[in-house]
Structure formats: C-alpha cells, structure tokens
mmCIF file of C-alpha atoms and ligand atoms in Angstrom:
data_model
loop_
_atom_site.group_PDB
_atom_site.id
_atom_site.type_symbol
_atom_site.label_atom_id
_atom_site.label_comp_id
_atom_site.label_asym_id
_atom_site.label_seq_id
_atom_site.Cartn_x
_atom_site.Cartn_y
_atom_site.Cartn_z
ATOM 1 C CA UNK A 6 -114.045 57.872 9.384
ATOM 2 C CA UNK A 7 -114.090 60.359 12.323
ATOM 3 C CA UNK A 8 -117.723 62.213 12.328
ATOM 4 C CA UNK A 9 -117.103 64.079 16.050
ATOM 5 C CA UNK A 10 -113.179 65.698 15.960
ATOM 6 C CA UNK A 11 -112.804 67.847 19.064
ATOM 7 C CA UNK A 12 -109.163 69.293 19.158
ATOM 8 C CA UNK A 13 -107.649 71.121 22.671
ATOM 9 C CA UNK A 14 -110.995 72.079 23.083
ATOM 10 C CA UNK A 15 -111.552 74.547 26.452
ATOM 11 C CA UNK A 16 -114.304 75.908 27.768
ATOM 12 C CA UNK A 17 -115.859 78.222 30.455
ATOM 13 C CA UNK A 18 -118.867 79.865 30.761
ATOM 14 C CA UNK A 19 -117.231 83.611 31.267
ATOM 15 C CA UNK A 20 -114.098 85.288 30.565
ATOM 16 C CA UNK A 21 -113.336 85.463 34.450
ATOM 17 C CA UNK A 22 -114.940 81.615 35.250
ATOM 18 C CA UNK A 23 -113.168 78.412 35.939
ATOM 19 C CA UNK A 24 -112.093 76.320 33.261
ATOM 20 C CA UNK A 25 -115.331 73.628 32.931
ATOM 21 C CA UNK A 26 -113.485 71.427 29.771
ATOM 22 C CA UNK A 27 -109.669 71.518 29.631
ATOM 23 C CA UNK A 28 -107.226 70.154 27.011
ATOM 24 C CA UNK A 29 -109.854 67.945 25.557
ATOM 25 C CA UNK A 30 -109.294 65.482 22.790
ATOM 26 C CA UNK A 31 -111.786 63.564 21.303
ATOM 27 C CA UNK A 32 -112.546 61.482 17.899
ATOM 28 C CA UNK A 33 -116.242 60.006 16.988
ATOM 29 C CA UNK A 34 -115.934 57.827 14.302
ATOM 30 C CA UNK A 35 -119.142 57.199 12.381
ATOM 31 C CA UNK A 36 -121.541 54.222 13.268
ATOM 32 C CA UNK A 37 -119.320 54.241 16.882
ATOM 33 C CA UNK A 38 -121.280 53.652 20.004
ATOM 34 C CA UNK A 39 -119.739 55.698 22.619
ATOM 35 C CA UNK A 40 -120.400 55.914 26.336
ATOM 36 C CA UNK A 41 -119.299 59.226 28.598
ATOM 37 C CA UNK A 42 -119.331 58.993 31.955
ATOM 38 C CA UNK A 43 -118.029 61.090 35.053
ATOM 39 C CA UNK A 44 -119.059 62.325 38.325
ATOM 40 C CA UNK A 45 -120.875 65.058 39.005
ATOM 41 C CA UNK A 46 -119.969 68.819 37.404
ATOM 42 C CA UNK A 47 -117.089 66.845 35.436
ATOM 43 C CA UNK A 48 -118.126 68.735 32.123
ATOM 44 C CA UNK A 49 -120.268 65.803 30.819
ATOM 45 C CA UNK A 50 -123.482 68.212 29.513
ATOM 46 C CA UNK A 51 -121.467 70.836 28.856
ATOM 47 C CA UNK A 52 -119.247 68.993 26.278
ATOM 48 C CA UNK A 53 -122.912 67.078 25.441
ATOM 49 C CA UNK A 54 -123.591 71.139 24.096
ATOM 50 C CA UNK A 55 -120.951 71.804 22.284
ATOM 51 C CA UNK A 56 -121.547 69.061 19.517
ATOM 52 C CA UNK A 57 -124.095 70.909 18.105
ATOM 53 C CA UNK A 58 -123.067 74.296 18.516
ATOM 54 C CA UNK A 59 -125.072 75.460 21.551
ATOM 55 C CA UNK A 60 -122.061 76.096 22.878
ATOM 56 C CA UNK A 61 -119.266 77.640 21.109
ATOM 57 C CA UNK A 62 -115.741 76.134 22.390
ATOM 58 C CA UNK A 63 -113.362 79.485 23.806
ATOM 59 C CA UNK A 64 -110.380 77.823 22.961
ATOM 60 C CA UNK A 65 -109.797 75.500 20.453
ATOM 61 C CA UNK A 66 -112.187 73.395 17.884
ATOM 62 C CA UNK A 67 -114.793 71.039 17.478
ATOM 63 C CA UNK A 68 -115.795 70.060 13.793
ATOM 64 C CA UNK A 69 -119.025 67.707 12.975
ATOM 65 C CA UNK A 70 -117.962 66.199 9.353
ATOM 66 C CA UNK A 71 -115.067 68.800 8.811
ATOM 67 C CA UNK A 72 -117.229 71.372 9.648
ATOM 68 C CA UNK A 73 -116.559 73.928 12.736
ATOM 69 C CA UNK A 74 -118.898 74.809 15.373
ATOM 70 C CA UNK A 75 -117.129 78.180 15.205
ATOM 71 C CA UNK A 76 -118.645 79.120 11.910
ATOM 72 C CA UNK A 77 -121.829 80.400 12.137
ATOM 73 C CA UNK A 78 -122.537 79.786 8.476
ATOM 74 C CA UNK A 79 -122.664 75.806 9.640
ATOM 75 C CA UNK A 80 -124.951 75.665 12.412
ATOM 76 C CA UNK A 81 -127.671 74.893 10.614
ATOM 77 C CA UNK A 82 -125.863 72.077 8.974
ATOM 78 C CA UNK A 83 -124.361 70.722 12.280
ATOM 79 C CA UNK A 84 -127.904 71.122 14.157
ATOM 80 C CA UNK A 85 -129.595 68.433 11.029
ATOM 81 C CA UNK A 86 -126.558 66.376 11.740
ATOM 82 C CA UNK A 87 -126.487 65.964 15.820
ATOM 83 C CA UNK A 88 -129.684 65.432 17.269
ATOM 84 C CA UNK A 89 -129.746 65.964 20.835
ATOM 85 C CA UNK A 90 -132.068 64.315 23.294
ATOM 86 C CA UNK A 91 -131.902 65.427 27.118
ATOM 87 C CA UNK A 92 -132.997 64.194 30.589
ATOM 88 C CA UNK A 93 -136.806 65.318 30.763
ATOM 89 C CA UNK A 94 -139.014 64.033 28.074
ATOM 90 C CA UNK A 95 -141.496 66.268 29.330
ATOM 91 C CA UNK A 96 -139.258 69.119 28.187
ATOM 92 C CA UNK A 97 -139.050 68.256 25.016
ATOM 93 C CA UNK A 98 -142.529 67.281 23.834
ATOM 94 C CA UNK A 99 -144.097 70.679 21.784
ATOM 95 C CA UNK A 100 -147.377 69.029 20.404
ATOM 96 C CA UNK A 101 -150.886 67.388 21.707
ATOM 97 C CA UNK A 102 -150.698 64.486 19.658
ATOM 98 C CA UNK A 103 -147.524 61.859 19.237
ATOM 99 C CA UNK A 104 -147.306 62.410 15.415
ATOM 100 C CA UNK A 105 -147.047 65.966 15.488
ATOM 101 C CA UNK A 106 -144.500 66.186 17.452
ATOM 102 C CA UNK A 107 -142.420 63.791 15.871
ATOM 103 C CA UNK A 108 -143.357 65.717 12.942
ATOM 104 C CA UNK A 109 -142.259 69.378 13.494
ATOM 105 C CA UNK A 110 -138.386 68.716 12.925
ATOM 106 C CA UNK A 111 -139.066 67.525 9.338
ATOM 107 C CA UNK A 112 -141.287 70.619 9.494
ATOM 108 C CA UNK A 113 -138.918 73.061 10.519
ATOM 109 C CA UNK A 114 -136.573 71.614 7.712
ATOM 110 C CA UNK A 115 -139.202 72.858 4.910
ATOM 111 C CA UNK A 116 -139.705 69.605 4.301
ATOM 112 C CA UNK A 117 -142.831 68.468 1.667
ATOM 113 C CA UNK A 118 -145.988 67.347 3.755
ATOM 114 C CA UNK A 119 -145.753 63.229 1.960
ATOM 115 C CA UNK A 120 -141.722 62.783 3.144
ATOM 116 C CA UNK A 121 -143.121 64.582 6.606
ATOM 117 C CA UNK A 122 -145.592 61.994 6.835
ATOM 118 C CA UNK A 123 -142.773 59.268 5.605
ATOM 119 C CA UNK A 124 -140.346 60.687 8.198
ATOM 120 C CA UNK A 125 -142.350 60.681 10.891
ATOM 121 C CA UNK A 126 -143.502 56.675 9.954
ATOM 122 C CA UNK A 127 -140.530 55.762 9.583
ATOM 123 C CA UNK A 128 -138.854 57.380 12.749
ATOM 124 C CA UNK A 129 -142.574 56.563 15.134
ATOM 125 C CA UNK A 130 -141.501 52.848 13.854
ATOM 126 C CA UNK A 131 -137.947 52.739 14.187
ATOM 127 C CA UNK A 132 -138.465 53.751 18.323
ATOM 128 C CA UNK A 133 -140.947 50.926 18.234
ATOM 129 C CA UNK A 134 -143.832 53.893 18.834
ATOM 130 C CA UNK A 135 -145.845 53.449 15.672
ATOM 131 C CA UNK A 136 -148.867 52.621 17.301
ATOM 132 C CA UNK A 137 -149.371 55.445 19.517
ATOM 133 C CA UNK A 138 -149.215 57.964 16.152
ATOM 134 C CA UNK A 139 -152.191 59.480 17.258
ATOM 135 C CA UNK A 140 -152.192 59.371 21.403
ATOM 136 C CA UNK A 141 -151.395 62.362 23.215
ATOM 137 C CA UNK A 142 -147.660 62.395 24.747
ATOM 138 C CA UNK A 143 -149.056 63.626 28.422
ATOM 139 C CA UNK A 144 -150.541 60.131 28.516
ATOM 140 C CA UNK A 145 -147.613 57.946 28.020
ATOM 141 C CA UNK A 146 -145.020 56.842 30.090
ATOM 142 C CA UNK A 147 -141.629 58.280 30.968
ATOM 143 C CA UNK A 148 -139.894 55.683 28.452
ATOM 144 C CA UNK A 149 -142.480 56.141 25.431
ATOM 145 C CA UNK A 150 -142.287 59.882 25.739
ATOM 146 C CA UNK A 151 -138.428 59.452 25.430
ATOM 147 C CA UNK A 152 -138.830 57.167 22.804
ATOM 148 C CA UNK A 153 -140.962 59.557 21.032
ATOM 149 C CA UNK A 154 -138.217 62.579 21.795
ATOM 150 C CA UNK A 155 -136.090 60.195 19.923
ATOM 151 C CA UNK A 156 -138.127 59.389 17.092
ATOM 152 C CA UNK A 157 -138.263 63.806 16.679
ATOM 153 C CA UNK A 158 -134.947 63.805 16.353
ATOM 154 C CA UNK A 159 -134.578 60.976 14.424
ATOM 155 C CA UNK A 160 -137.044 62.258 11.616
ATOM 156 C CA UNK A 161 -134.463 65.181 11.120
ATOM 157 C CA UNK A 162 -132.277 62.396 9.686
ATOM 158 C CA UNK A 163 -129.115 63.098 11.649
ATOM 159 C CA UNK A 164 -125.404 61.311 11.298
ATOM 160 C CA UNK A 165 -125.032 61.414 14.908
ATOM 161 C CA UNK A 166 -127.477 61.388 18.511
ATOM 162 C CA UNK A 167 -126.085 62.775 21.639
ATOM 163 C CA UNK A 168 -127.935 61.340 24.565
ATOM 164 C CA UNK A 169 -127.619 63.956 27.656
ATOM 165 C CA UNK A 170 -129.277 60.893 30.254
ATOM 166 C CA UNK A 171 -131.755 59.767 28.495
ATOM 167 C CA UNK A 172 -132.329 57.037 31.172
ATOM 168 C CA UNK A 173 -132.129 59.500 34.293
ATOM 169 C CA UNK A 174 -135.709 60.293 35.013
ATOM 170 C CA UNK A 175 -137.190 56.914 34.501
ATOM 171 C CA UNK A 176 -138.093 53.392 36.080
ATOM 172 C CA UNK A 177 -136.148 50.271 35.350
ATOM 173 C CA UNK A 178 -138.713 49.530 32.475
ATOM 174 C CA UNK A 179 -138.489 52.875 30.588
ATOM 175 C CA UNK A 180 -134.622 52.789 31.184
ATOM 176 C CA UNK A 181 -134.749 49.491 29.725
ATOM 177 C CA UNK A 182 -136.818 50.340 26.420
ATOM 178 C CA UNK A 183 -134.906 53.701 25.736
ATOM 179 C CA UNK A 184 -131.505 52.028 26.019
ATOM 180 C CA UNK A 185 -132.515 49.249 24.201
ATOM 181 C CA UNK A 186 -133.875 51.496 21.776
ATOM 182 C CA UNK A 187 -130.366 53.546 21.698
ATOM 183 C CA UNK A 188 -129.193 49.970 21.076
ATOM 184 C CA UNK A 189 -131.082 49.052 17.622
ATOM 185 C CA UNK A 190 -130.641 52.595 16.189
ATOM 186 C CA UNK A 191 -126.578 52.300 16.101
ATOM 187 C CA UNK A 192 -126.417 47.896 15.209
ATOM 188 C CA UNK A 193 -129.319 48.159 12.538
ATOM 189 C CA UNK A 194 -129.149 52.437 10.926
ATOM 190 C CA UNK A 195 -125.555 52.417 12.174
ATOM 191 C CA UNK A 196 -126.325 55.588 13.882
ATOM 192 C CA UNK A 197 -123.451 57.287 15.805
ATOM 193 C CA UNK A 198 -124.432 57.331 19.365
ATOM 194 C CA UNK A 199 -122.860 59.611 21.929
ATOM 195 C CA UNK A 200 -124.550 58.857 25.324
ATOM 196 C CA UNK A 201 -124.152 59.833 28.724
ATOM 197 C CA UNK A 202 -124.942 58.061 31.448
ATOM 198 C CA UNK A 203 -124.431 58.220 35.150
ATOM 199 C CA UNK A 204 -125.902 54.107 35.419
ATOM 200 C CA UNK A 205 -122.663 51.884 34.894
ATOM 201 C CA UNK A 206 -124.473 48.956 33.251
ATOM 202 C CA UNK A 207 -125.799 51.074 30.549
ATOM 203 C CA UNK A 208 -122.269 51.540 29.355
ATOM 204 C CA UNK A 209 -121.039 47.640 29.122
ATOM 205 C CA UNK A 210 -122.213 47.692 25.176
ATOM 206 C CA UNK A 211 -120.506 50.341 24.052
ATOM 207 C CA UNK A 212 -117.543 50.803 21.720
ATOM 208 C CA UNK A 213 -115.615 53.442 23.834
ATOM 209 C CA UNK A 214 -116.076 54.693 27.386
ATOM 210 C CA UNK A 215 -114.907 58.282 27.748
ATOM 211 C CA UNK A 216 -114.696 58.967 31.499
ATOM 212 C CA UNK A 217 -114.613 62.438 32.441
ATOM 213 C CA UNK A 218 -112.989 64.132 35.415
ATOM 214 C CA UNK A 219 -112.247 67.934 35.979
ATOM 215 C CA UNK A 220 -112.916 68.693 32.664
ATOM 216 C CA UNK A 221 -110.990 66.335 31.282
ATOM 217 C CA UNK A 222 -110.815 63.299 29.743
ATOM 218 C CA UNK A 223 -109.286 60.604 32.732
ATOM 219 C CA UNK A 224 -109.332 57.641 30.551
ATOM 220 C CA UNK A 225 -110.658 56.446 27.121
ATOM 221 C CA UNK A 226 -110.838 52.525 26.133
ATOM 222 C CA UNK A 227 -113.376 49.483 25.459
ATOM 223 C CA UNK A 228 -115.816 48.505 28.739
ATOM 224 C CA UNK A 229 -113.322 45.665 28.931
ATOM 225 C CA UNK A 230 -109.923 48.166 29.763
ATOM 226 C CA UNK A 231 -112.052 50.751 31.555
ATOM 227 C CA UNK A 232 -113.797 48.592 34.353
ATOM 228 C CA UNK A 233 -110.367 46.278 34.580
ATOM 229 C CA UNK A 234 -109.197 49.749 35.844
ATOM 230 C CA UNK A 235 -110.980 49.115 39.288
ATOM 231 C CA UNK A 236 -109.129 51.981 41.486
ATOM 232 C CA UNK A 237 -108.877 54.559 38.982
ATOM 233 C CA UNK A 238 -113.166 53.851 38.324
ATOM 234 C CA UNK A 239 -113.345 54.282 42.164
ATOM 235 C CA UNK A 240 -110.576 57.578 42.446
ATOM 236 C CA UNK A 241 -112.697 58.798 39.789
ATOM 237 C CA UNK A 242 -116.177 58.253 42.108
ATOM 238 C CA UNK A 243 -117.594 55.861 39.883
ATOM 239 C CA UNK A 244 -118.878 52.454 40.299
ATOM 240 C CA UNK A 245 -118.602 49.333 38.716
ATOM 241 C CA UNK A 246 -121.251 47.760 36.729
ATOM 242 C CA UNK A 247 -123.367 45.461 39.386
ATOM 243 C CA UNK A 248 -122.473 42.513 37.790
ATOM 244 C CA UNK A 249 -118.980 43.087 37.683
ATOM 245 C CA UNK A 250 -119.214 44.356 41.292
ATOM 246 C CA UNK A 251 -120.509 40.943 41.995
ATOM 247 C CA UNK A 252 -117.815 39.249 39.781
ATOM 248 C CA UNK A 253 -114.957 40.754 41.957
ATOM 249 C CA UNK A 254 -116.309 39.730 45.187
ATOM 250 C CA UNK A 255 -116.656 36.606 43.982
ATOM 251 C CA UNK A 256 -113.372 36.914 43.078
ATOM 252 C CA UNK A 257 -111.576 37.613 46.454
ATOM 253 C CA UNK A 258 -113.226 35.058 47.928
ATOM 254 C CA UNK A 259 -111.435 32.443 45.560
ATOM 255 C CA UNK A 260 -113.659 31.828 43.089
ATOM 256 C CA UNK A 261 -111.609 31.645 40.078
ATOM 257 C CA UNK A 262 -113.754 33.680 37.545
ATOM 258 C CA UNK A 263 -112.566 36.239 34.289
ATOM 259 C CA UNK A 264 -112.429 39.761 34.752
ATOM 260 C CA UNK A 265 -114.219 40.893 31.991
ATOM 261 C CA UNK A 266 -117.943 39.731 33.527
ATOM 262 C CA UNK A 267 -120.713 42.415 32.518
ATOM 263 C CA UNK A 268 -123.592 40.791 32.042
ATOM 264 C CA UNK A 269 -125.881 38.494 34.489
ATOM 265 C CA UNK A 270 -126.318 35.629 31.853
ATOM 266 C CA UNK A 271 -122.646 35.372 31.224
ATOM 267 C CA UNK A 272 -121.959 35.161 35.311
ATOM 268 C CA UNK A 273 -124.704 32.683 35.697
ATOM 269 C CA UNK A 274 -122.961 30.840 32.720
ATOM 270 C CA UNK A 275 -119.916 30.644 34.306
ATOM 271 C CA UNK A 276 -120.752 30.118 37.924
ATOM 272 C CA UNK A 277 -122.947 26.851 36.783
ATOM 273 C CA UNK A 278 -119.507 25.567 35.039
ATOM 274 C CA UNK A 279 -117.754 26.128 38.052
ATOM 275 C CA UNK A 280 -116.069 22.573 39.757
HETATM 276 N N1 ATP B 5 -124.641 77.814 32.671
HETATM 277 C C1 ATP B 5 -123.564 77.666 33.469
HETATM 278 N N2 ATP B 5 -122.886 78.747 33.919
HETATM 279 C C2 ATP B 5 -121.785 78.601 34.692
HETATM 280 N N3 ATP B 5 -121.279 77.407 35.062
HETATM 281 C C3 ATP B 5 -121.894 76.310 34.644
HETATM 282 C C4 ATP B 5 -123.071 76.371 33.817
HETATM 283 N N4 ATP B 5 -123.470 75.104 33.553
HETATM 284 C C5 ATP B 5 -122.593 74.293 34.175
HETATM 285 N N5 ATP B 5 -121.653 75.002 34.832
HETATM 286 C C6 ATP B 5 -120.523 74.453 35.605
HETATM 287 O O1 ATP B 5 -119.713 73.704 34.730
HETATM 288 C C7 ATP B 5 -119.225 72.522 35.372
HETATM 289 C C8 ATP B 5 -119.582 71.324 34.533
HETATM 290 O O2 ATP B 5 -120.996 71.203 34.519
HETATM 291 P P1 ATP B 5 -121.754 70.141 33.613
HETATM 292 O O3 ATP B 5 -123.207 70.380 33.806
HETATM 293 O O4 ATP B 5 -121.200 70.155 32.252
HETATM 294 O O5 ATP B 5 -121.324 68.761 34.345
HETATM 295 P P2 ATP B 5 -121.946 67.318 34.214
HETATM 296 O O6 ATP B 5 -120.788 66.380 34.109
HETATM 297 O O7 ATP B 5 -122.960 67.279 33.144
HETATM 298 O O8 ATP B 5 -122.650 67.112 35.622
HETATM 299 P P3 ATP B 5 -123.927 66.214 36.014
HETATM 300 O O9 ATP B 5 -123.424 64.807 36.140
HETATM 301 O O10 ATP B 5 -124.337 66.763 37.343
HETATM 302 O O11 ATP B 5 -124.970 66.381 34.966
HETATM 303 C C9 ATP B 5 -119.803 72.527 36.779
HETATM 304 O O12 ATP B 5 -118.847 73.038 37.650
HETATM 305 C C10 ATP B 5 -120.991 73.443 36.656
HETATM 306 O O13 ATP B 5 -121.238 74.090 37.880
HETATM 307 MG MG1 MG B 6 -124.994 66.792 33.084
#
C-alpha cells in the first residue's frame, strides 16, 4: 500500500525562482526501504521537506496516507507520521540528559508521563542506546547522538523516517552504527525508510534507488538495475559503490565475474571460486 504519493509535484522557493523539483512522481509503499541519491543542488533536501509539510509543493500534490500536505488541517497528522532526522546531530539534540530528549516528542504529543517513559524505553532500546538513558548527549559520539535523534523521532511513533544524511557528518564507525541502525528499524518494525545519501554503498540494501538530477527524477529501480546503469550513474556525477567499482575493473581485465557485486564478502566469495 503506497504511504508517500507525490503527484507532478513542482517546486521553487519564490514566484520569480528557478524550478528546484520538476514533474516529479513518486510512490512510497509502506515497510519500503528507499534510497535517494543525486548530485549536488539536485532537489534531494528539498523534496526530503516536503514529506512532512515544511514545505508546501507550488504545483501539484504530495499526500502522506491520503492525506495532503496542502491542507493545513493535516499537518499535525503528517508531522506524527514522518519523522525527519537531518545531517547534524548536534542540531537536533534540545535536552541535557539522553532521556529527555528522546522524551519531549511523546511530550509535545500530550502524551501521559508512564507511555512517555514506555516510549522513550522502548525507542532508547530499539537504537541500541538504552544504556546511556541518563548520560548527557554533548558527551557522546557523532553516531550515538544520531542514534539518539533517531530514537526522538522514533518515540513519536511515526509510519515513515526520512533520513536527510544521516551518515554525512560522521566517521566510518558512527556511519556504520546509524545505517545499521536505519537497517533493523525497517527488517524488524517494518518502518518505511526514506534516506538520502550522498555514500554509494549505503544504498546497495535498499528496495528502490531514486536518483535525482535537475529536479527530477533520472531513474528509479532496485540497486541491481541502477548501478548496471554504469554511464548514466557517471552522466549523472555519481559513483559506483567501491565494491562494484572494484568488480568492473576486475572485469575489463578478463576476469569473468557477475555484475551485480555489492558487497566485499560476496567478491571475496567469488574471486576464491575463481579457476
Ligand atoms: N531556501 C532556499 N531558497 C532558495 N533556493 C534554495 C533554498 N534551498 C535550496 N535552494 C536551491 O534549490 C536547489 C536544490 O537544493 P537542495 O538543497 O534541495 O539540493 P540537494 O540535492 O539536497 O543538495 P545537497 O546534495 O548539496 O544537499 C539548489 O539549486 C539550491 O540552491
Ligand atoms: Mg541536501
């Protein structure tokens, strides 16, 4: 069932501005995984702000669960449903201690103070963050303080969390836990995810791979189609994944190897069987 249905949605920031998002059509289905990518000033964040109404489409429509964004009578509704996390954790973090943080979106919701506590349990443990309840965010790491943006939104019990990179001010480790994180919430809650990502290898997983270009959407399709589509990736100024970088140059130098290699374990695999 589709959960994100954006129809000929355009946008630009003011009446006399450039189109930023042109002609866009998109479906989210609920429990997808889906991956956007696209180089720079492609329209990535801004279409990341339209999904819960920050942004307000000028031409056509984006409804969350049949609901429009251009209502104002369903923001509020939209806003519990998408939970948005962005680039800087540092941004994001309100409180001095972990649990309070986590707890201020149940808060906001007028929420009774034993399901705040359960909420804010459940979500601290969920992110894998349950032990630091009572540490003070400054102190943690990059990738915990994400984790614990995450677990805020996740206490509001949303359908659906839009990732604006998540990943993009942290070191290999944090990037690792977060995505991994992302990971768990969609296989084991079934959470929609809608992430965006400017590191290739964080989108081999996903369901869909939306690349955007111009404002548009270039090309849609599994991790499988998408990076088979080696000189539209590069036309579009991406890259491929490292391992599948690797793959191909294997490749062209005759070894005689499947196009669909992602992931290191599976190259190693297949390089050992190798005659
Ligand atoms: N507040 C704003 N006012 C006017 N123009 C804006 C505003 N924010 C973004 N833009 C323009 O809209 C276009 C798309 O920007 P957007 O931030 O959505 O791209 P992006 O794909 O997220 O880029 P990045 O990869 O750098 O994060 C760019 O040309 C940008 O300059
Ligand atoms: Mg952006």
């Amino acid at each position: 069932m589709s959960l994100i249905n954006i129809e000929n949605l355009h946008y630009r920031y003011n009446s006399k501005g450039n189109w930023v998002l042109k002609e866009v059509d998109l479906e989210v289905n609920s429990g997808e995984f889906v991956v956007i990518v696209g180089h720079n000033g492609s329209g990535k964040s801004t279409l990341a702000k339209m999904l819960n109404g920050l942004l307000i489409p000028t031409e056509g429509d984006i409804e969350i669960n049949g609901r429009s964004t251009k209502d104002r009578d369903n923001i509020w509704n939209i806003r519990q449903q998408v939970g948005m996390v962005f680039q800087n954790p540092d941004n994001q973090l309100i409180a001095n201690i972990v649990e309070e943080d986590v707890a201020f979106g149940p808060e906001n919701l007028g929420l009774e103070s034993m399901k705040i506590r359960d909420r804010v349990d459940w979500a601290l443990k969920e992110v894998g963050m349950e032990e630091f309840k009572r540490h003070a965010p400054h102190n943690l790491s990059g990738g915990q303080k994400q984790r614990i943006a995450i677990a805020g939104v996740l206490a509001m019990k949303p359908k659906c969390l839009v990732l604006d990179e998540p990943t993009a001010m942290l070191d290999p480790l944090g990037r690792k836990s977060v995505i991994s994180t992302i990971e768990k919430l969609n296989k084991s809650l079934g959470m929609t995810v809608v992430h965006i990502t400017h590191f290739m290898n964080e989108a081999i997983k996903a369901d869909r791979i939306i690349v955007m270009d111009g404002g548009r959407v270039a090309l849609e399709g599994t991790p499988k189609d998408i990076f088979a589509k080696v000189n539209q990736i590069k036309k579009y100024n991406l890259d491929l994944p490292q391992v599948a970088q690797l793959a191909l140059e294997l490749q062209k130098s005759g070894l005689d190897l499947p196009d669909d290699i992602f992931e290191v374990d599976r190259l190693v695999n297949l390089l050992c069987s190798l005659k």
